[in-house]
Amino acid sequence: MANIHDLLSKLWHDYAALNPQARKIHKLLEARGENVVNDHIALRTFDDPRVNVDTLARPFTELGYVAKDTYDFPEKKLNARHYEHADDGMPKVFISELRLGGFSASLRSVVSDLLGQMPADLSKRWDFPVAGRPWVVSYAEYESLRSQSEYAAWMAAFGFRANHFTVLVNALKKFDSLQALNAFLKEHGFKLNASGGEIKGSPDVFLEQSATLADEADVDFTDGVHRIPACYYEFARRYPLPDGTLFQGFVAKSADKIFESTNKR
Ligand code: NI
């Protein structure tokens, strides 16, 4: 029987292999004497019952995670939910799903073909959230999905794995603001997502976030290898609520812009 540490560790190793900048930033912060605490891990999926948020969340809920708030992203046609573990040293898990019903018959048909290629018992595995891409897809299909939804195209290319990990800025000793961390990252040559400003959110909504632009990765398509945006690293600073406890939720308006870190440029 797997435990939650196995699952989180497998997610990190898969993510760091695909996204070398995350490992570089992690090491850079450790070299400065920081102990990097992970605020949340984000995963993506489709709202098809075979793979939807509830299905993808099952390995986490079976290992002690509990469903918390739900979120709606009308423009990107996404639902999302976040999960927390009783041990508050564990990262939160944020899972979003694309509402397929809001898209054209052509997009739905490509996605249904991909999901039809999945082994039937895949979604029952303890490591389903890090199963990778259980289908083949052509670059033409990737581009056709991308013209309607960057999110759908990312899912088609990468499948089930962490989309990003997130450094909790509050736990850093030498950076007293997200601005200071962003400046440090830029000095070291990392590019940040500037959609909606480098910092999404504010103390008024109890959460500030920034993110790198996604690293590019070589991906195998049936019609050749193509270099496309993979994953990004995120940074979050949380603020106390009026009752003194640190805000643990998410802000849909900010996340909406952060999603764009994996857009093709
Ligand atoms: Ni996030």
CSV table of N, CA, C and O and ligand atoms in Angstrom, one decimal, residues 39-42 94 164-166 209 232 234 250 255 258, ligand 1:
chain,number,residue,atom,x,y,z
A,39,ASP,N,3.5,25.0,-1.0
A,39,ASP,CA,2.2,25.4,-0.6
A,39,ASP,C,1.1,24.6,-1.3
A,39,ASP,O,0.2,24.1,-0.6
A,40,HIS,N,1.2,24.3,-2.6
A,40,HIS,CA,0.2,23.4,-3.2
A,40,HIS,C,0.8,22.8,-4.5
A,40,HIS,O,1.8,23.3,-5.1
A,41,ILE,N,0.2,21.7,-4.9
A,41,ILE,CA,0.4,21.1,-6.1
A,41,ILE,C,-0.8,21.2,-7.0
A,41,ILE,O,-1.9,21.0,-6.4
A,42,ALA,N,-0.7,21.6,-8.2
A,42,ALA,CA,-1.9,21.7,-9.1
A,42,ALA,C,-1.9,20.6,-10.2
A,42,ALA,O,-0.8,20.3,-10.8
A,94,PHE,N,-4.6,21.2,-5.6
A,94,PHE,CA,-5.6,22.0,-6.4
A,94,PHE,C,-5.9,21.3,-7.7
A,94,PHE,O,-4.9,21.1,-8.5
A,164,HIS,N,2.0,22.2,-11.7
A,164,HIS,CA,3.0,23.0,-11.0
A,164,HIS,C,3.0,22.7,-9.5
A,164,HIS,O,2.1,22.2,-9.0
A,165,PHE,N,4.2,23.0,-9.0
A,165,PHE,CA,4.4,23.0,-7.5
A,165,PHE,C,4.5,24.5,-7.2
A,165,PHE,O,4.7,25.3,-8.1
A,166,THR,N,4.4,24.8,-5.9
A,166,THR,CA,4.3,26.2,-5.5
A,166,THR,C,5.1,26.5,-4.2
A,166,THR,O,4.9,25.8,-3.2
A,209,GLN,N,0.3,35.9,-5.8
A,209,GLN,CA,1.0,34.8,-6.5
A,209,GLN,C,1.8,35.3,-7.7
A,209,GLN,O,1.4,36.3,-8.3
A,232,TYR,N,5.3,25.2,-15.1
A,232,TYR,CA,6.0,26.4,-14.5
A,232,TYR,C,6.1,26.2,-13.0
A,232,TYR,O,5.6,25.2,-12.4
A,234,GLU,N,5.5,28.1,-9.3
A,234,GLU,CA,4.7,29.1,-8.7
A,234,GLU,C,5.2,29.5,-7.3
A,234,GLU,O,5.8,28.8,-6.7
A,250,PHE,N,-7.9,29.8,-2.5
A,250,PHE,CA,-7.4,30.2,-3.8
A,250,PHE,C,-8.3,31.4,-4.3
A,250,PHE,O,-9.4,31.5,-3.9
A,255,ALA,N,-5.8,33.0,-10.3
A,255,ALA,CA,-5.4,31.7,-10.9
A,255,ALA,C,-5.7,31.7,-12.4
A,255,ALA,O,-5.0,31.1,-13.2
A,258,ILE,N,-2.7,32.9,-14.0
A,258,ILE,CA,-1.6,32.0,-13.8
A,258,ILE,C,-1.7,30.8,-14.8
A,258,ILE,O,-0.7,30.3,-15.3
B,1,NI,NI,-1.2,27.3,-8.3
